[in-house]
Coordinates of C-alpha atoms in Angstrom, one line a residue:
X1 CA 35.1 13.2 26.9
X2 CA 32.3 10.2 27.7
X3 CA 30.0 12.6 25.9
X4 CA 31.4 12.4 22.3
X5 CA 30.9 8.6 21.7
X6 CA 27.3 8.8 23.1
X7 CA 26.7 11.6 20.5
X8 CA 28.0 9.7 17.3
X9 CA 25.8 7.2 18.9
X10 CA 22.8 9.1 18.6
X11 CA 23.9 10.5 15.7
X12 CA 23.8 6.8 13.6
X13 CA 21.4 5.0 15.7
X14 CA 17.4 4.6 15.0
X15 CA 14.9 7.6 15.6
X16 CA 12.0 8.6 15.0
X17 CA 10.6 10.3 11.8
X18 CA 7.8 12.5 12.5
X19 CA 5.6 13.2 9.1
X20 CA 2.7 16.0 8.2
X21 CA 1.2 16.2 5.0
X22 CA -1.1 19.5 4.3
X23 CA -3.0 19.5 1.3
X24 CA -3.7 23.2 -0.8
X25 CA -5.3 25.0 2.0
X26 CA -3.0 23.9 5.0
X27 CA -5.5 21.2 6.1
X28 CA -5.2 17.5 6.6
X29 CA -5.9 15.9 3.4
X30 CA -9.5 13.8 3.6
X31 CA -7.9 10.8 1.5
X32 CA -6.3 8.1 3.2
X33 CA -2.3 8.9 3.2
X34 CA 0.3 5.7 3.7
X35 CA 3.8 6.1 5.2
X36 CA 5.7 3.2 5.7
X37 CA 10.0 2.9 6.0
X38 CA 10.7 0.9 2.8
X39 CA 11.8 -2.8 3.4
X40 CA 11.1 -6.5 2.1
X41 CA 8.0 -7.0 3.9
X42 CA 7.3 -3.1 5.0
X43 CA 5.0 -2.3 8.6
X44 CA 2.4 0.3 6.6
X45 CA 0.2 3.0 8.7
X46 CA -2.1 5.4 7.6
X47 CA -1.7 8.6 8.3
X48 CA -4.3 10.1 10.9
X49 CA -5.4 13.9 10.7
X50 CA -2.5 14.6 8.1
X51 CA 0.2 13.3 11.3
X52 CA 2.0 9.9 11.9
X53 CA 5.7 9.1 13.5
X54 CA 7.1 6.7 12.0
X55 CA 10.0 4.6 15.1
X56 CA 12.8 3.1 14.9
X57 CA 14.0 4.8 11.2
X58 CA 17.6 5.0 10.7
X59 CA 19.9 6.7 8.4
X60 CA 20.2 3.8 5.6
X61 CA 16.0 3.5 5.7
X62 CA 14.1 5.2 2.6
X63 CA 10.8 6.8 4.1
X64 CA 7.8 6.3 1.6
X65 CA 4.6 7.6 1.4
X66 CA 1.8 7.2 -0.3
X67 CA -0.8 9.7 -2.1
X68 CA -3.5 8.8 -4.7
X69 CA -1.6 6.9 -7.2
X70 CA 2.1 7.8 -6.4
X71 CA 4.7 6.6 -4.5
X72 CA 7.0 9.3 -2.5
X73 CA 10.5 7.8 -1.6
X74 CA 12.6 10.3 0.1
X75 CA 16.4 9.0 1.9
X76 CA 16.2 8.8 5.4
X77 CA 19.4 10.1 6.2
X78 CA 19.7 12.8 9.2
X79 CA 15.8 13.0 8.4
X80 CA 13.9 13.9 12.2
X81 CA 10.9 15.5 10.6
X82 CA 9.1 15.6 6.5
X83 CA 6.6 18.0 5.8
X84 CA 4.8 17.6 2.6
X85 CA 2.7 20.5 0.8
X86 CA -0.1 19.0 -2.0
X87 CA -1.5 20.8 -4.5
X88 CA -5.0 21.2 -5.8
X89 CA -4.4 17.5 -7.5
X90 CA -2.9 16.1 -4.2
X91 CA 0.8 16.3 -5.9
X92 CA 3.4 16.9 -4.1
X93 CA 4.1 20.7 -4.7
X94 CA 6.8 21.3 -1.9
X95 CA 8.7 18.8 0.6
X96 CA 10.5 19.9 3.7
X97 CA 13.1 17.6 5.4
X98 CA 14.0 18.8 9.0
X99 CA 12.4 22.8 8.0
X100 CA 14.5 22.6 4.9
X101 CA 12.8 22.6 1.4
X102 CA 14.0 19.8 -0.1
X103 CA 14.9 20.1 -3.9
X104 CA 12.9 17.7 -6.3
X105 CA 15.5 15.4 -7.4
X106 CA 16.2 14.8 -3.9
X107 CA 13.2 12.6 -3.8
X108 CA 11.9 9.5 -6.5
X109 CA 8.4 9.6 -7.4
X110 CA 7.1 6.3 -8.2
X111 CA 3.9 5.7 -10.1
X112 CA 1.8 2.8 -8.4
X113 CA 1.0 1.5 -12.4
X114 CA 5.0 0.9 -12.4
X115 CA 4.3 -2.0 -10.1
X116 CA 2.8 -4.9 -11.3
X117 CA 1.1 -8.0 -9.7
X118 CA 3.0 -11.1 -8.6
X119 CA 0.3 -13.3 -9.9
X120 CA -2.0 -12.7 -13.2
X121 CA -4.4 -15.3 -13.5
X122 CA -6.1 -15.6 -16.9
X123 CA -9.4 -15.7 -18.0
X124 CA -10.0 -19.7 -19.4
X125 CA -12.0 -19.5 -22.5
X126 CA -14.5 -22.1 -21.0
X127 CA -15.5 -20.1 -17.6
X128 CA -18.9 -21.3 -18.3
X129 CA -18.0 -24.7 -16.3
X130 CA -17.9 -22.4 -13.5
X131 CA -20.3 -22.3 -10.8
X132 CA -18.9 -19.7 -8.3
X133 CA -15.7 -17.4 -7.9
X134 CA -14.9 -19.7 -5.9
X135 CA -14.8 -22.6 -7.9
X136 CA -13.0 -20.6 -10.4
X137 CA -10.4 -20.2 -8.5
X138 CA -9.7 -23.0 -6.6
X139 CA -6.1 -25.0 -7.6
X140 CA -5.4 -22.4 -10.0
X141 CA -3.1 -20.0 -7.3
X142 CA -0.3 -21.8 -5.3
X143 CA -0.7 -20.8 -1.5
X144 CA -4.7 -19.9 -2.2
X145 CA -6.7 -22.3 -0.3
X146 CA -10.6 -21.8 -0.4
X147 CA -12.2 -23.4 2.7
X148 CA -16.0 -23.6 3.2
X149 CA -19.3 -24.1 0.9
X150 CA -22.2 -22.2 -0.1
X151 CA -22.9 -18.7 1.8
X152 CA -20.2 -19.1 4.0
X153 CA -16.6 -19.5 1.9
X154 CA -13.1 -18.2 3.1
X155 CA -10.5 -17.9 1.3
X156 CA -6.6 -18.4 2.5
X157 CA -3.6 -16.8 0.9
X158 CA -0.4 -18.5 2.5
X159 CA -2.3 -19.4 5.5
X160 CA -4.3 -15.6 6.6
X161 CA -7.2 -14.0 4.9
X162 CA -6.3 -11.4 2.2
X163 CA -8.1 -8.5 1.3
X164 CA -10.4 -8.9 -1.8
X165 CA -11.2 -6.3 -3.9
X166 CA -13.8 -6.6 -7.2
X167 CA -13.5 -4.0 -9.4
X168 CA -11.6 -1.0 -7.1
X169 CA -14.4 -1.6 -4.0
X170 CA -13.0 -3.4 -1.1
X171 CA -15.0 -6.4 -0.4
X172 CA -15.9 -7.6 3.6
X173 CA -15.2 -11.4 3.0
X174 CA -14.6 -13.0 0.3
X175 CA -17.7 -15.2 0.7
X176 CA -19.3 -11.2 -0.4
X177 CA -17.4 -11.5 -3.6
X178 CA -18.4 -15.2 -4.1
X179 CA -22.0 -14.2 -4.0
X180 CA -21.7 -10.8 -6.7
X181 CA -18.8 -12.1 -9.6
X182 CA -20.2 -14.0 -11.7
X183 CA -17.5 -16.3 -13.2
X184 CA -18.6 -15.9 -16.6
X185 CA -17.6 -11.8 -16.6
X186 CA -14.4 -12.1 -15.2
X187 CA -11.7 -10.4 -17.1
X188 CA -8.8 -11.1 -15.0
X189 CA -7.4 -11.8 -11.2
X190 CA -4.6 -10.9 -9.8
X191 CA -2.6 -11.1 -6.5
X192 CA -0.4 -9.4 -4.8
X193 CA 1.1 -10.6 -1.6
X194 CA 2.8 -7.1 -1.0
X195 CA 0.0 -5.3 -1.0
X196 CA 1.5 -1.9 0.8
X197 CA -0.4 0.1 -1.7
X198 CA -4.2 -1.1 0.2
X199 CA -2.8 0.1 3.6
X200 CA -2.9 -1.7 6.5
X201 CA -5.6 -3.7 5.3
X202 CA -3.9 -5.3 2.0
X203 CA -0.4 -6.8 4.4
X204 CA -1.9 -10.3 4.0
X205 CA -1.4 -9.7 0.3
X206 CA -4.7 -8.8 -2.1
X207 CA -6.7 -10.6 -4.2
X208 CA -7.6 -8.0 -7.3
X209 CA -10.7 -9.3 -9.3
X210 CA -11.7 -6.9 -12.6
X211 CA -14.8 -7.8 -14.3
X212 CA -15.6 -7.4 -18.0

């Protein structure tokens, strides 16, 4: 009798969500794989060796995951286990929810082009007045406070350091991009303060810098 409320208890409460992703020979795929349960302001991890348990994931959660340049968001529900097979393009060709194959309108697939940046800070036609990315950029990004001088900036992005990237490389600092934009060849900046898409590294948001 005592045992039946402790099983609906189990049932609806939080578990964990063990993933594996194989890529077209049964491997673990060599790209960096993200899996994170989907929220407002979402923990991200990165998959290690093809494995990662995701805690604390109940029913109502949406478990996502990301490969190359899609987003995989499958419903939690009753979920205990999510095996997903890639193919030779690291697509998802086949995803298994607790052994069962799951059918493909069962899952969304998200594009990561579909999401665009919070912030898109144009080019000003008179970036010759510039004398450093750094002076480009300073007062034109509420929350983005550049600290510092010559060979030794830091940039803040509501208070921690964001990730900078120039052109699709990760940058160390961004006193590294200071010194190698130019900011007469910028073509455009933008930020992103969820930036779930960089992995663990992008969750103090991302400043995105493309140059002509």
């Amino acid at each position: 009798m005592l045992l039946l409320p402790l099983t609906g208890m189990a049932q609806t409460g939080v578990r964990p969500v063990h993933i594996t992703v194989t890529n077209s020979k049964g491997e673990a795929p060599r790209r960096d794989i993200i899996a994170y349960v989907k929220s407002e302001n979402p923990v991200v991890h990165t998959l290690k060796d093809g494995r990662l348990t995701l805690q604390d994931v109940s029913d109502r959660d949406t478990v996502a995951v990301i490969i190359r340049q899609r987003i995989y968001e499958f419903p939690a529900s009753g979920m205990n286990t999510l095996q997903l097979d890639l193919n030779r393009r690291d697509k998802v060709a086949e995803a298994m929810r607790n052994g069962t194959k799951m059918p493909a309108n069962a899952y969304r697939v998200v594009p990561l082009s579909v999401s665009s940046p919070q912030v898109n800070v144009n080019t000003m036609t008179s970036a010759m007045q510039y004398s450093s990315l750094a002076d480009y950029l300073t007062g034109r990004i509420a929350g983005l406070i550049i600290e510092g001088g010559p060979g030794n900036y830091q940039a803040y992005l509501d208070g921690v350091v964001p990730l900078v990237v120039v052109n699709g490389i990760r940058m160390q600092s961004f006193n590294a991009a200071n010194m190698l934009v130019n900011p007469n060849d910028i073509e455009s900046v933008t930020v992103d303060r969820n930036g779930v898409i960089y992995g663990a590294a992008g969750m103090n948001g991302v400043l995105v810098i493309t140059t002509k």
